[in-house]
Amino acid sequence: MPHPAVDTWCIEMVTSPAALPAFEAALEPLADALATSEIEEGPDQGGWRIEAVCREAPDPVQVATRLAVAAAAAGVPDPAIRITRLSPRDWVRENLTSFPPIAVGRFFIHGSHFEGRTPATRLPLLIDAGTAFGSGEHQSTRGCLAALDRLARQRRVRRPLDMGCGSGILALAIARAWRVPVVAADIDPDAVVVTAFNARGNGLKGLVRAMEGDGFKARAVRAAGPYDLIVANILARPLARMAHRLCASLRPGGTVILSGLLVRQERQILAAFRPQGLRLEHRVVIEPWITLVLRAAAEEINKKC
């Protein structure tokens, strides 16, 4: 059955690489689809364009307020914003077809519209674009998936945590790769619902436990630990702030995968986590984003935490 054509709106702005994560986080709750692209020509060369597509007309005051708060947090001026109404189109069909399957290592991410077969050597993950919170498109998510695929070839994981789970894609990948129970936690109740929904859709309901909580302060998160793998695809500042609590929830010799980081923020994150007894083991770079894999030696984490 064809989908009806509908009007859509686009919120467009340009920012620097350093402020990109803050503005993405501010626009994501308002958007049905979010796209970023590097500007290689023109007066804004070296910057990044953000386009947030909405199926309902956005409130200009709400948009301006959210972006002003993000600008203050990032230490940059308020951005120039353009909100335009797009011509009627079959948005649902275009949105689905604009997200073809993605292969990252052994992981094969696809939407429910995909009618092909998963390659025999791949691990399938069903994630529909439009459930928000991450469908595998973003470089930081792909970096985490690549890091998980590499780690799965090296060592066994028995008690993993996906902190800030969003759509649950990383928790699903962990459950698929190691076939072990995964704790998936997020401060956003909608993310918890989406994660549980995606776990059922992937036949992993019994392995993925989605819970709401304020990071490592949440009693349920602490009670389920300590963990031998913690994945956190968030942003640099909150990651740096949670360094000590994360370390306290990690088992001796455990592994940490950190993302949501720009390449230039690597030093900031390592400065926060190395004093906790973690050492850099591997990095995945998908410009301008970076994913860091750190590991704690048993004697170091016992001493530091």
CSV table of C-alpha atoms in Angstrom, one decimal, residues 20-171:
chain,number,residue,atom,x,y,z
A,20,LEU,CA,28.7,19.5,16.0
A,21,PRO,CA,27.9,17.0,18.7
A,22,ALA,CA,26.1,19.5,20.9
A,23,PHE,CA,23.9,20.8,18.1
A,24,GLU,CA,23.1,17.3,16.9
A,25,ALA,CA,22.0,16.4,20.4
A,26,ALA,CA,19.9,19.5,20.6
A,27,LEU,CA,18.1,18.9,17.3
A,28,GLU,CA,17.7,15.1,17.5
A,29,PRO,CA,14.5,15.1,19.8
A,30,LEU,CA,12.8,17.5,17.3
A,31,ALA,CA,13.7,15.6,14.1
A,32,ASP,CA,12.3,12.5,12.4
A,33,ALA,CA,15.6,12.3,10.4
A,34,LEU,CA,19.0,14.0,11.1
A,35,ALA,CA,21.8,14.4,8.5
A,36,THR,CA,25.2,16.0,8.7
A,37,SER,CA,27.6,16.7,5.9
A,38,GLU,CA,31.0,18.3,5.7
A,39,ILE,CA,31.3,21.6,3.7
A,40,GLU,CA,34.2,21.3,1.3
A,41,GLU,CA,33.6,24.5,-0.8
A,42,GLY,CA,32.5,28.0,-0.2
A,43,PRO,CA,32.7,30.5,2.7
A,44,ASP,CA,31.9,27.8,5.2
A,45,GLN,CA,34.6,25.4,4.1
A,46,GLY,CA,35.7,23.2,6.9
A,47,GLY,CA,32.4,23.5,8.7
A,48,TRP,CA,29.5,21.0,9.0
A,49,ARG,CA,25.9,21.4,7.8
A,50,ILE,CA,23.2,19.9,9.9
A,51,GLU,CA,19.8,19.2,8.4
A,52,ALA,CA,16.9,18.1,10.6
A,53,VAL,CA,13.8,16.9,8.8
A,54,CYS,CA,10.5,17.1,10.6
A,55,ARG,CA,7.0,15.8,9.7
A,56,GLU,CA,5.4,18.5,11.9
A,57,ALA,CA,6.1,22.2,11.7
A,58,PRO,CA,8.8,23.0,14.2
A,59,ASP,CA,8.3,25.8,16.7
A,60,PRO,CA,10.9,28.5,15.8
A,61,VAL,CA,11.2,29.7,19.4
A,62,GLN,CA,11.7,26.1,20.7
A,63,VAL,CA,14.4,25.5,18.0
A,64,ALA,CA,16.2,28.7,18.8
A,65,THR,CA,16.1,28.1,22.5
A,66,ARG,CA,17.5,24.6,22.3
A,67,LEU,CA,20.3,25.7,19.9
A,68,ALA,CA,21.1,28.7,22.1
A,69,VAL,CA,21.6,26.4,25.1
A,70,ALA,CA,23.7,24.0,23.0
A,71,ALA,CA,25.8,27.0,21.7
A,72,ALA,CA,26.4,28.1,25.3
A,73,ALA,CA,27.5,24.6,26.4
A,74,ALA,CA,29.9,24.4,23.4
A,75,GLY,CA,31.2,27.9,23.9
A,76,VAL,CA,30.3,29.2,20.5
A,77,PRO,CA,27.9,31.9,19.2
A,78,ASP,CA,24.3,31.2,18.5
A,79,PRO,CA,24.0,29.7,15.0
A,80,ALA,CA,22.1,31.1,12.1
A,81,ILE,CA,19.0,28.9,11.6
A,82,ARG,CA,16.9,28.4,8.5
A,83,ILE,CA,13.6,26.6,8.7
A,84,THR,CA,12.0,25.8,5.3
A,85,ARG,CA,8.9,24.0,4.3
A,86,LEU,CA,9.6,21.3,1.8
A,87,SER,CA,7.3,20.2,-1.0
A,88,PRO,CA,4.8,17.3,-0.4
A,89,ARG,CA,6.5,13.9,-0.9
A,90,ASP,CA,6.2,10.3,0.1
A,91,TRP,CA,8.4,10.9,3.2
A,92,VAL,CA,8.1,7.4,4.7
A,93,ARG,CA,9.1,5.7,1.5
A,94,GLU,CA,12.0,8.1,0.8
A,95,ASN,CA,13.2,7.9,4.4
A,96,LEU,CA,13.3,4.1,4.2
A,97,THR,CA,15.0,3.9,0.9
A,98,SER,CA,17.5,6.4,1.9
A,99,PHE,CA,18.8,4.0,4.6
A,100,PRO,CA,20.1,0.9,2.7
A,101,PRO,CA,21.7,-1.9,4.6
A,102,ILE,CA,25.0,-1.1,6.3
A,103,ALA,CA,27.8,-3.7,6.8
A,104,VAL,CA,30.2,-3.0,9.6
A,105,GLY,CA,32.6,-5.9,10.3
A,106,ARG,CA,30.3,-8.9,10.7
A,107,PHE,CA,27.3,-6.8,11.5
A,108,PHE,CA,24.6,-6.3,8.9
A,109,ILE,CA,22.2,-3.5,9.8
A,110,HIS,CA,19.0,-3.2,7.9
A,111,GLY,CA,15.4,-1.9,8.2
A,112,SER,CA,12.2,-3.8,8.0
A,113,HIS,CA,11.8,-2.6,4.4
A,114,PHE,CA,14.8,-4.7,3.3
A,115,GLU,CA,13.6,-7.7,1.4
A,116,GLY,CA,17.0,-9.3,0.6
A,117,ARG,CA,18.9,-11.9,2.4
A,118,THR,CA,21.5,-11.4,5.1
A,119,PRO,CA,24.9,-12.7,3.9
A,120,ALA,CA,25.7,-16.0,5.6
A,121,THR,CA,28.8,-14.7,7.3
A,122,ARG,CA,27.1,-11.6,8.8
A,123,LEU,CA,25.2,-11.0,12.0
A,124,PRO,CA,21.9,-9.3,11.3
A,125,LEU,CA,20.6,-6.4,13.2
A,126,LEU,CA,17.1,-5.1,12.4
A,127,ILE,CA,16.9,-1.3,13.2
A,128,ASP,CA,14.4,0.9,11.4
A,129,ALA,CA,15.4,4.5,10.6
A,130,GLY,CA,12.8,6.7,12.3
A,131,THR,CA,12.9,4.9,15.6
A,132,ALA,CA,15.6,7.6,16.3
A,133,PHE,CA,18.4,7.4,18.8
A,134,GLY,CA,20.7,5.7,16.2
A,135,SER,CA,20.2,3.4,13.3
A,136,GLY,CA,23.8,2.7,12.4
A,137,GLU,CA,24.3,5.6,10.1
A,138,HIS,CA,26.3,7.8,12.3
A,139,GLN,CA,30.1,7.5,12.3
A,140,SER,CA,30.3,7.1,16.1
A,141,THR,CA,27.9,4.2,16.0
A,142,ARG,CA,29.8,2.5,13.1
A,143,GLY,CA,33.0,3.1,15.1
A,144,CYS,CA,31.5,1.2,18.1
A,145,LEU,CA,30.3,-1.6,15.9
A,146,ALA,CA,33.7,-2.0,14.3
A,147,ALA,CA,35.3,-2.0,17.8
A,148,LEU,CA,32.8,-4.6,19.0
A,149,ASP,CA,33.5,-6.8,16.0
A,150,ARG,CA,37.2,-6.7,16.6
A,151,LEU,CA,36.8,-7.4,20.3
A,152,ALA,CA,34.5,-10.4,19.7
A,153,ARG,CA,37.3,-12.0,17.7
A,154,GLN,CA,39.8,-11.5,20.6
A,155,ARG,CA,38.1,-12.3,23.9
A,156,ARG,CA,35.1,-13.6,25.7
A,157,VAL,CA,32.6,-11.2,27.3
A,158,ARG,CA,30.2,-12.4,30.0
A,159,ARG,CA,28.7,-9.3,31.7
A,160,PRO,CA,28.3,-6.3,29.3
A,161,LEU,CA,26.7,-2.9,29.7
A,162,ASP,CA,25.5,-0.4,27.0
A,163,MET,CA,25.4,2.9,28.8
A,164,GLY,CA,23.3,5.5,26.9
A,165,CYS,CA,21.7,2.8,24.8
A,166,GLY,CA,19.5,5.0,22.5
A,167,SER,CA,17.9,2.6,20.0
A,168,GLY,CA,19.7,-0.3,21.6
A,169,ILE,CA,21.8,-1.1,18.5
A,170,LEU,CA,25.0,-1.6,20.4
A,171,ALA,CA,23.3,-3.8,23.0
